[in-house]
């Protein structure tokens, strides 16, 4: 089936073997990321991005909600067929245990006596039955879940695992500190003791791989230079592991978080792990004080943030048109992503993707960034499928809102005095220890 020609200069012809190479590339990137970053030998082209118009259009903090005119305001792998004993297990298992034949939330629908199986053993049994029915091998665990097929953000595994609850992802369904949330500003507590955020890059430019994961746009920094963030609500120094960009199919709806029930066109998430207590992202996601995610909201306007302009210019974005496409970039200045001055809100939450670990300190920046309508259109032309499959836009891939419950929301701006502008060193990003911000 021929693919229709698409705009913005995106490629329409791919070699037949590209899909297989892309899958292997995706697995390699995931392995390197869990091991602590991409290798030094990463190769790829680098295209000089067009600088945006700059900060000419000042956007009020939280779009003026806090006052008119204020300028800021290890994944568990499922078991496969158990070898020679799997068929015997399949015959004898239904007779085991007092719950046989009575059904169980942990069992397989329509399996009768097998309903008393634990989730891992049920996964193994289901995979064995699938192999016997010639439905092919079990899919890669990375492909079990989907944004668009999840149930209220519980991330039900995909075929052939419909209806199964993966024990490693149980927090997605039963956790009490899940993310994202809708932030009601009237519930934000002013904390005058929150220090400013600090960014350390060792004085070097950032480089890494821009990657189409099939779910979102991801930038994976190289091991050097090490980029750290500290300050604010963070008690430890956290190392940047990934920059993630999520966006919507229409303007004003695409961010995972909302402010006073208002969404934004896109959301940039900077994912960091606690390098003082843990060796990598995987270990940190399972421990207390493990992760920190800085979130910046994005809307469509006439000008563009200079850092995002570099990532989203035409020569760059067309290199990641399909799932598993990757492109190497260098000479990036991460500090240009942040507004000149800003406040922030922080709360304790979770990863918004499986396994939904509740070890995340979220920091929401209160000044909205801009990108142009052309850049947003280019994002929406990215496919979440390989070139051999039907086009499905990467947009709209965000987790539904989760209950805030009784969690505290803290901010470094006093809502009792919205007329005060965010001025001074407490409302600037401090880069490499500079006393007055960048």
CSV table of C-alpha atoms in Angstrom, one decimal:
chain,number,residue,atom,x,y,z
A,1,UNK,CA,0.0,0.0,0.0
A,2,UNK,CA,1.6,3.3,-1.1
A,3,UNK,CA,1.8,6.1,1.4
A,4,UNK,CA,0.4,9.5,0.5
A,5,UNK,CA,2.9,12.2,0.1
A,6,UNK,CA,3.2,14.4,3.2
A,7,UNK,CA,4.1,18.0,3.5
A,8,UNK,CA,7.0,19.9,5.1
A,9,UNK,CA,9.5,17.9,3.0
A,10,UNK,CA,9.2,14.7,5.0
A,11,UNK,CA,10.7,11.6,3.3
A,12,UNK,CA,8.3,9.1,1.8
A,13,UNK,CA,10.7,6.5,0.5
A,14,UNK,CA,12.5,4.1,2.8
A,15,UNK,CA,14.6,1.0,2.3
A,16,UNK,CA,12.8,-2.3,3.2
A,17,UNK,CA,15.3,-3.2,5.8
A,18,UNK,CA,14.9,0.1,7.6
A,19,UNK,CA,12.2,-1.1,9.9
A,20,UNK,CA,14.3,-4.0,11.2
A,21,UNK,CA,17.3,-1.7,11.6
A,22,UNK,CA,15.1,0.8,13.4
A,23,UNK,CA,13.9,-1.7,15.9
A,24,UNK,CA,17.4,-2.8,16.7
A,25,UNK,CA,18.4,0.8,17.0
A,26,UNK,CA,15.6,1.5,19.4
A,27,UNK,CA,16.6,-1.5,21.6
A,28,UNK,CA,20.2,-0.4,21.6
A,29,UNK,CA,19.3,3.2,22.7
A,30,UNK,CA,17.2,1.8,25.5
A,31,UNK,CA,20.0,-0.5,26.7
A,32,UNK,CA,22.5,2.4,26.6
A,33,UNK,CA,20.1,4.7,28.4
A,34,UNK,CA,19.5,2.3,31.3
A,35,UNK,CA,23.3,1.7,31.5
A,36,UNK,CA,23.8,5.5,32.0
A,37,UNK,CA,23.8,7.2,28.6
A,38,UNK,CA,24.8,6.8,25.0
A,39,UNK,CA,28.3,5.8,24.0
A,40,UNK,CA,31.0,8.2,23.1
A,41,UNK,CA,31.2,6.7,19.6
A,42,UNK,CA,27.7,7.9,18.6
A,43,UNK,CA,27.7,9.0,15.1
A,44,UNK,CA,25.4,11.2,13.1
A,45,UNK,CA,25.0,14.4,11.2
A,46,UNK,CA,24.6,17.8,12.8
A,47,UNK,CA,22.7,20.6,11.2
A,48,UNK,CA,22.9,24.1,12.3
A,49,UNK,CA,19.4,25.0,13.6
A,50,UNK,CA,17.8,28.3,12.8
A,51,UNK,CA,17.6,30.6,15.9
A,52,UNK,CA,14.2,31.7,16.9
A,53,UNK,CA,13.0,35.2,17.0
A,54,UNK,CA,14.0,35.1,20.7
A,55,UNK,CA,12.1,36.4,23.7
A,56,UNK,CA,10.3,39.3,22.0
A,57,UNK,CA,6.9,38.1,23.0
A,58,UNK,CA,6.6,38.1,26.8
A,59,UNK,CA,4.1,35.5,28.1
A,60,UNK,CA,2.6,36.2,31.5
A,61,UNK,CA,3.1,33.6,34.2
A,62,UNK,CA,0.4,30.9,34.0
A,63,UNK,CA,-1.1,33.1,31.2
A,64,UNK,CA,-2.0,35.8,33.7
A,65,UNK,CA,-3.8,33.6,36.2
A,66,UNK,CA,-1.6,34.9,39.0
A,67,UNK,CA,-2.1,38.5,38.0
A,68,UNK,CA,-2.4,40.5,34.8
A,69,UNK,CA,0.9,41.6,33.3
A,70,UNK,CA,3.2,39.7,35.6
A,71,UNK,CA,6.0,38.1,33.5
A,72,UNK,CA,6.4,35.0,35.5
A,73,UNK,CA,4.3,34.1,38.0
A,74,UNK,CA,14.4,-3.0,36.0
A,75,UNK,CA,11.4,-3.6,34.1
A,76,UNK,CA,10.1,-7.0,34.9
A,77,UNK,CA,10.2,-9.2,31.8
A,78,UNK,CA,7.3,-11.5,31.3
A,79,UNK,CA,8.0,-15.2,31.3
A,80,UNK,CA,8.0,-17.1,28.1
A,81,UNK,CA,7.2,-20.7,27.5
A,82,UNK,CA,8.9,-22.8,30.2
A,83,UNK,CA,10.5,-25.3,28.0
A,84,UNK,CA,9.7,-29.0,28.1
A,85,UNK,CA,7.6,-28.7,31.3
A,86,UNK,CA,5.3,-26.0,30.0
A,87,UNK,CA,2.7,-28.4,28.5
A,88,UNK,CA,2.6,-30.4,31.7
A,89,UNK,CA,2.1,-27.2,33.7
A,90,UNK,CA,-0.7,-26.2,31.3
A,91,UNK,CA,-2.6,-29.5,32.0
A,92,UNK,CA,-2.0,-29.8,35.8
A,93,UNK,CA,-2.1,-26.2,36.9
A,94,UNK,CA,-6.0,-25.8,36.9
A,95,UNK,CA,-6.2,-28.6,39.5
A,96,UNK,CA,-4.0,-26.8,42.0
A,97,UNK,CA,-5.2,-24.7,44.9
A,98,UNK,CA,-8.6,-24.1,46.5
A,99,UNK,CA,-9.5,-21.3,44.1
A,100,UNK,CA,-9.4,-23.4,40.9
A,101,UNK,CA,-12.3,-22.7,38.6
A,102,UNK,CA,-13.7,-19.9,40.8
A,103,UNK,CA,-12.1,-17.0,38.9
A,104,UNK,CA,-9.7,-14.3,40.2
A,105,UNK,CA,-8.8,-10.7,39.3
A,106,UNK,CA,-5.3,-12.0,38.7
A,107,UNK,CA,-6.3,-14.8,36.4
A,108,UNK,CA,-6.9,-15.1,32.7
A,109,UNK,CA,-10.4,-14.4,31.5
A,110,UNK,CA,-12.1,-17.6,30.2
A,111,UNK,CA,-9.4,-19.9,31.5
A,112,UNK,CA,-11.5,-21.5,34.3
A,113,UNK,CA,-9.2,-23.3,36.7
A,114,UNK,CA,-6.2,-21.2,35.6
A,115,UNK,CA,-7.7,-18.1,37.3
A,116,UNK,CA,-5.8,-18.8,40.5
A,117,UNK,CA,-2.4,-18.3,38.7
A,118,UNK,CA,-0.1,-15.5,39.8
A,119,UNK,CA,0.5,-12.8,37.3
A,120,UNK,CA,4.0,-14.0,36.3
A,121,UNK,CA,2.9,-17.6,35.8
A,122,UNK,CA,-0.2,-16.5,34.0
A,123,UNK,CA,1.9,-14.5,31.6
A,124,UNK,CA,4.1,-17.6,30.9
A,125,UNK,CA,1.0,-19.8,30.4
A,126,UNK,CA,-0.6,-17.2,28.0
A,127,UNK,CA,2.7,-17.0,26.0
A,128,UNK,CA,2.8,-20.8,25.7
A,129,UNK,CA,-0.8,-21.0,24.5
A,130,UNK,CA,-0.1,-18.2,22.0
A,131,UNK,CA,2.9,-20.1,20.6
A,132,UNK,CA,0.8,-23.3,20.3
A,133,UNK,CA,-1.8,-21.3,18.4
A,134,UNK,CA,0.8,-20.0,16.0
A,135,UNK,CA,0.2,-16.3,16.9
A,136,UNK,CA,3.9,-15.6,17.0
A,137,UNK,CA,6.3,-14.8,19.8
A,138,UNK,CA,5.4,-12.5,22.8
A,139,UNK,CA,6.1,-8.9,22.0
A,140,UNK,CA,8.9,-6.8,23.4
A,141,UNK,CA,8.0,-5.6,26.9
A,142,UNK,CA,8.6,-2.0,25.6
A,143,UNK,CA,5.7,-2.5,23.2
A,144,UNK,CA,3.2,-3.9,25.7
A,145,UNK,CA,1.6,-0.6,26.5
A,146,UNK,CA,0.1,2.3,24.5
A,147,UNK,CA,-1.1,5.8,25.4
A,148,UNK,CA,-4.1,5.6,23.2
A,149,UNK,CA,-5.2,2.2,24.4
A,150,UNK,CA,-4.8,2.8,28.1
A,151,UNK,CA,-7.7,2.8,30.5
A,152,UNK,CA,-7.6,6.0,32.6
A,153,UNK,CA,-3.8,5.8,32.6
A,154,UNK,CA,-3.6,2.3,34.0
A,155,UNK,CA,-1.7,1.1,30.9
A,156,UNK,CA,-3.3,-2.2,30.2
A,157,UNK,CA,-0.8,-4.4,28.3
A,158,UNK,CA,-1.3,-4.9,24.6
A,159,UNK,CA,-2.1,-8.1,22.8
A,160,UNK,CA,-1.7,-11.0,23.6
A,161,UNK,CA,-1.8,-9.7,27.2
A,162,UNK,CA,-5.2,-8.0,27.2
A,163,UNK,CA,-6.8,-8.1,30.7
A,164,UNK,CA,-3.6,-9.0,32.5
A,165,UNK,CA,-2.3,-6.8,35.3
A,166,UNK,CA,1.5,-6.7,35.2
A,167,UNK,CA,2.6,-6.8,38.8
A,168,UNK,CA,5.5,-4.5,38.0
A,169,UNK,CA,3.0,-1.8,36.9
A,170,UNK,CA,0.5,-2.2,39.7
A,171,UNK,CA,1.2,1.4,40.9
A,172,UNK,CA,-0.3,2.7,37.6
A,173,UNK,CA,-3.7,1.4,38.8
A,174,UNK,CA,-3.6,1.6,42.6
A,175,UNK,CA,-0.9,4.3,43.4
A,176,UNK,CA,-2.0,7.3,45.5
A,177,UNK,CA,0.7,9.7,44.2
A,178,UNK,CA,0.3,9.4,40.5
A,179,UNK,CA,1.1,12.0,37.8
A,180,UNK,CA,0.1,14.1,35.9
A,181,UNK,CA,-2.3,16.3,37.9
A,182,UNK,CA,-4.4,19.4,37.4
A,183,UNK,CA,-2.9,22.2,39.6
A,184,UNK,CA,-5.4,24.4,41.2
A,185,UNK,CA,-3.5,27.6,42.1
A,186,UNK,CA,-5.7,28.3,45.1
A,187,UNK,CA,-4.2,25.2,46.7
A,188,UNK,CA,-0.6,26.2,46.1
A,189,UNK,CA,1.2,27.0,49.4
A,190,UNK,CA,3.8,29.8,49.2
A,191,UNK,CA,7.2,28.6,50.5
A,192,UNK,CA,9.6,31.5,50.9
A,193,UNK,CA,12.5,29.1,51.7
A,194,UNK,CA,12.6,27.4,48.3
A,195,UNK,CA,16.0,28.3,46.7
A,196,UNK,CA,16.5,29.1,43.0
A,197,UNK,CA,17.2,26.3,40.5
A,198,UNK,CA,20.8,25.6,39.5
A,199,UNK,CA,22.0,24.1,36.3
A,200,UNK,CA,25.6,22.7,35.8
A,201,UNK,CA,27.0,21.8,32.4
A,202,UNK,CA,30.7,22.1,33.2
A,203,UNK,CA,30.8,25.0,30.7
A,204,UNK,CA,30.3,22.6,27.8
A,205,UNK,CA,27.7,22.4,25.0
A,206,UNK,CA,25.2,19.6,25.1
A,207,UNK,CA,25.1,16.9,22.5
A,208,UNK,CA,23.0,13.7,22.1
A,209,UNK,CA,20.5,11.8,20.0
A,210,UNK,CA,17.1,13.1,19.0
A,211,UNK,CA,14.9,10.0,18.8
A,212,UNK,CA,11.3,9.1,17.7
A,213,UNK,CA,10.3,6.5,20.3
A,214,UNK,CA,6.9,5.9,18.7
A,215,UNK,CA,5.2,7.5,21.7
A,216,UNK,CA,7.0,10.9,21.9
A,217,UNK,CA,10.0,12.9,20.8
A,218,UNK,CA,13.0,12.1,23.0
A,219,UNK,CA,16.4,13.7,23.3
A,220,UNK,CA,19.0,11.4,25.0
A,221,UNK,CA,22.1,13.3,26.1
A,222,UNK,CA,25.6,11.8,25.6
A,223,UNK,CA,27.5,10.8,28.7
A,224,UNK,CA,29.7,13.9,28.4
A,225,UNK,CA,29.2,16.6,29.4
A,226,UNK,CA,27.2,15.6,32.6
A,227,UNK,CA,24.3,18.0,33.1
A,228,UNK,CA,23.1,18.4,36.7
A,229,UNK,CA,20.2,20.3,38.2
A,230,UNK,CA,19.9,21.2,41.9
A,231,UNK,CA,18.2,23.7,44.2
A,232,UNK,CA,14.5,24.4,44.5
A,233,UNK,CA,12.9,21.5,46.4
A,234,UNK,CA,15.8,19.1,45.6
A,235,UNK,CA,18.0,17.9,48.4
A,236,UNK,CA,20.4,16.2,46.1
A,237,UNK,CA,22.1,16.9,42.7
A,238,UNK,CA,20.2,15.2,39.8
A,239,UNK,CA,21.7,14.2,36.5
A,240,UNK,CA,19.8,14.8,33.2
A,241,UNK,CA,18.8,11.5,31.6
A,242,UNK,CA,16.3,12.5,28.9
A,243,UNK,CA,14.4,15.4,27.5
A,244,UNK,CA,10.9,14.4,26.4
A,245,UNK,CA,8.4,16.4,24.3
A,246,UNK,CA,4.7,15.6,24.3
A,247,UNK,CA,2.2,17.5,22.2
A,248,UNK,CA,-1.4,17.5,21.1
A,249,UNK,CA,-3.4,17.2,17.8
A,250,UNK,CA,-4.8,20.7,18.3
A,251,UNK,CA,-3.5,23.9,20.0
A,252,UNK,CA,-4.2,24.3,23.6
A,253,UNK,CA,-4.4,20.6,24.3
A,254,UNK,CA,-1.3,18.4,24.4
A,255,UNK,CA,0.3,18.9,27.8
A,256,UNK,CA,0.0,16.2,30.4
A,257,UNK,CA,-0.3,18.6,33.4
A,258,UNK,CA,-3.0,21.3,33.5
A,259,UNK,CA,-3.2,24.6,35.4
A,260,UNK,CA,-6.7,25.5,36.7
A,261,UNK,CA,-8.2,23.0,34.2
A,262,UNK,CA,-6.3,24.7,31.4
A,263,UNK,CA,-4.0,22.7,29.1
A,264,UNK,CA,-1.2,23.8,26.8
A,265,UNK,CA,-0.2,22.8,23.3
A,266,UNK,CA,2.9,20.8,24.4
A,267,UNK,CA,4.9,20.0,27.4
A,268,UNK,CA,8.7,19.5,27.7
A,269,UNK,CA,9.8,17.2,30.5
A,270,UNK,CA,13.5,17.1,31.6
A,271,UNK,CA,13.9,13.8,33.4
A,272,UNK,CA,16.8,13.5,36.0
A,273,UNK,CA,17.9,10.9,38.4
A,274,UNK,CA,19.6,11.3,41.8
A,275,UNK,CA,23.2,10.7,41.0
A,276,UNK,CA,24.3,11.0,44.7
A,277,UNK,CA,22.3,8.0,45.8
A,278,UNK,CA,21.9,5.9,42.7
A,279,UNK,CA,24.0,4.8,39.8
A,280,UNK,CA,21.5,5.1,36.9
A,281,UNK,CA,17.9,6.0,36.1
A,282,UNK,CA,16.6,2.4,36.5
A,283,UNK,CA,17.9,2.1,40.1
A,284,UNK,CA,16.7,5.6,41.0
A,285,UNK,CA,13.2,5.0,39.8
A,286,UNK,CA,12.8,2.3,42.5
A,287,UNK,CA,14.2,4.3,45.4
A,288,UNK,CA,13.1,7.3,47.5
A,289,UNK,CA,14.2,10.7,46.3
A,290,UNK,CA,15.2,9.0,43.1
A,291,UNK,CA,13.9,11.2,40.3
A,292,UNK,CA,13.3,14.9,39.5
A,293,UNK,CA,11.3,16.1,36.4
A,294,UNK,CA,11.3,19.7,35.3
A,295,UNK,CA,8.3,20.5,33.2
A,296,UNK,CA,7.9,23.5,30.9
A,297,UNK,CA,4.7,24.3,29.0
A,298,UNK,CA,4.6,25.3,25.4
A,299,UNK,CA,2.1,27.2,23.3
A,300,UNK,CA,1.9,28.2,19.6
A,301,UNK,CA,2.8,31.8,18.9
A,302,UNK,CA,4.6,34.0,16.3
A,303,UNK,CA,8.1,33.5,17.8
A,304,UNK,CA,10.0,30.4,19.1
A,305,UNK,CA,12.2,29.4,22.0
A,306,UNK,CA,15.8,29.3,20.7
A,307,UNK,CA,16.5,25.8,22.1
A,308,UNK,CA,13.3,24.3,20.7
A,309,UNK,CA,13.9,26.0,17.4
A,310,UNK,CA,17.2,24.0,17.1
A,311,UNK,CA,15.4,20.7,17.8
A,312,UNK,CA,12.4,21.5,15.6
A,313,UNK,CA,13.9,23.1,12.5
A,314,UNK,CA,13.0,21.4,9.2
A,315,UNK,CA,16.4,19.8,8.6
A,316,UNK,CA,16.4,18.1,12.0
A,317,UNK,CA,12.8,17.1,12.5
A,318,UNK,CA,12.5,15.3,9.1
A,319,UNK,CA,15.3,12.9,10.2
A,320,UNK,CA,13.0,11.3,12.8
A,321,UNK,CA,9.8,11.0,10.7
A,322,UNK,CA,9.1,7.4,11.8
A,323,UNK,CA,9.3,5.2,14.9
A,324,UNK,CA,12.9,4.3,15.9
A,325,UNK,CA,14.4,7.1,13.7
A,326,UNK,CA,17.3,8.8,15.4
A,327,UNK,CA,19.5,11.8,14.6
A,328,UNK,CA,22.6,13.1,16.4
A,329,UNK,CA,22.9,16.7,17.5
A,330,UNK,CA,25.6,18.7,19.2
A,331,UNK,CA,26.5,22.3,20.3
A,332,UNK,CA,23.2,22.7,22.2
A,333,UNK,CA,22.9,25.3,25.0
A,334,UNK,CA,20.3,23.9,27.5
A,335,UNK,CA,20.1,27.1,29.5
A,336,UNK,CA,18.3,28.7,26.4
A,337,UNK,CA,15.4,26.4,27.1
A,338,UNK,CA,14.5,28.3,30.3
A,339,UNK,CA,12.8,31.7,30.4
A,340,UNK,CA,14.8,34.7,31.6
A,341,UNK,CA,12.9,34.8,34.8
A,342,UNK,CA,10.3,32.4,36.3
A,343,UNK,CA,8.6,30.9,39.3
A,344,UNK,CA,7.8,27.3,39.9
A,345,UNK,CA,5.4,24.9,41.6
A,346,UNK,CA,6.5,21.6,43.0
A,347,UNK,CA,4.8,18.4,44.2
A,348,UNK,CA,5.5,14.7,44.9
A,349,UNK,CA,4.3,12.4,42.1
A,350,UNK,CA,5.2,9.6,39.8
A,351,UNK,CA,6.4,8.7,36.3
A,352,UNK,CA,3.6,9.3,33.8
A,353,UNK,CA,4.7,6.1,31.9
A,354,UNK,CA,5.0,2.5,33.2
A,355,UNK,CA,6.0,1.4,35.8
A,356,UNK,CA,4.6,4.7,37.3
A,357,UNK,CA,7.1,4.8,40.1
A,358,UNK,CA,6.1,7.2,42.8
A,359,UNK,CA,9.6,8.6,43.4
A,360,UNK,CA,9.4,11.8,41.4
A,361,UNK,CA,9.7,15.4,42.5
A,362,UNK,CA,7.9,17.4,39.9
A,363,UNK,CA,8.9,21.0,39.3
A,364,UNK,CA,6.5,23.0,37.0
A,365,UNK,CA,7.9,26.2,35.5
A,366,UNK,CA,5.3,28.9,35.6
A,367,UNK,CA,6.2,30.8,32.4
A,368,UNK,CA,5.1,29.4,29.1
A,369,UNK,CA,7.4,28.9,26.1
A,370,UNK,CA,6.6,29.5,22.5
A,371,UNK,CA,7.0,27.6,19.2
A,372,UNK,CA,5.7,28.6,15.8
A,373,UNK,CA,2.7,27.0,14.1
A,374,UNK,CA,5.0,25.6,11.4
A,375,UNK,CA,7.1,23.8,14.1
A,376,UNK,CA,4.0,22.4,15.7
A,377,UNK,CA,2.7,21.2,12.3
A,378,UNK,CA,6.0,19.4,11.7
A,379,UNK,CA,5.7,17.6,15.0
A,380,UNK,CA,2.2,16.4,14.2
A,381,UNK,CA,3.5,14.9,10.9
A,382,UNK,CA,5.7,12.5,12.9
A,383,UNK,CA,4.5,8.9,12.9
A,384,UNK,CA,4.3,6.6,15.8
A,385,UNK,CA,4.7,3.6,13.4
A,386,UNK,CA,7.5,2.4,11.2
A,387,UNK,CA,7.4,3.4,7.5
A,388,UNK,CA,5.9,0.0,6.5
A,389,UNK,CA,2.8,0.6,8.6
A,390,UNK,CA,-0.1,3.0,8.2
A,391,UNK,CA,0.6,6.6,9.4
A,392,UNK,CA,-0.6,7.5,12.8
A,393,UNK,CA,0.4,10.8,14.3
A,394,UNK,CA,2.6,11.0,17.3
A,395,UNK,CA,0.4,13.7,18.8
A,396,UNK,CA,-2.0,13.2,21.6
A,397,UNK,CA,0.2,10.8,23.5
A,398,UNK,CA,-0.2,11.8,27.1
A,399,UNK,CA,-1.5,10.1,30.2
A,400,UNK,CA,-4.9,11.2,31.5
A,401,UNK,CA,-5.0,13.4,34.7
A,402,UNK,CA,-4.7,11.6,38.0
A,403,UNK,CA,-6.2,12.6,41.4
A,404,UNK,CA,-4.1,15.0,43.4
A,405,UNK,CA,-5.8,13.8,46.6
A,406,UNK,CA,-4.2,15.4,49.7
A,407,UNK,CA,-0.7,16.0,48.2
A,408,UNK,CA,0.8,19.4,48.9
A,409,UNK,CA,1.5,22.0,46.2
A,410,UNK,CA,4.3,24.4,47.0
A,411,UNK,CA,5.4,27.5,45.0
A,412,UNK,CA,8.2,30.1,45.3
A,413,UNK,CA,5.8,32.9,44.4
A,414,UNK,CA,3.4,34.5,46.9
A,415,UNK,CA,-0.2,34.4,45.5
A,416,UNK,CA,-1.2,37.1,48.0
A,417,UNK,CA,0.9,39.6,46.0
A,418,UNK,CA,0.3,38.8,42.3
A,419,UNK,CA,1.3,42.4,41.4
A,420,UNK,CA,4.9,41.6,42.3
A,421,UNK,CA,7.1,40.8,39.4
A,422,UNK,CA,9.5,37.9,39.6
A,423,UNK,CA,12.8,39.8,39.8
A,424,UNK,CA,16.1,39.1,41.5
A,425,UNK,CA,18.3,36.0,41.7
A,426,UNK,CA,15.6,33.8,43.3
A,427,UNK,CA,13.6,33.8,40.0
A,428,UNK,CA,16.5,33.1,37.6
A,429,UNK,CA,18.2,29.9,36.5
A,430,UNK,CA,21.7,29.8,38.0
A,431,UNK,CA,24.0,28.3,35.5
A,432,UNK,CA,27.4,26.8,36.6
A,433,UNK,CA,27.3,28.8,39.9
A,434,UNK,CA,26.9,32.2,38.4
A,435,UNK,CA,25.8,34.6,41.2
A,436,UNK,CA,23.0,36.3,39.3
A,437,UNK,CA,21.8,33.7,36.9
A,438,UNK,CA,23.0,33.3,33.4
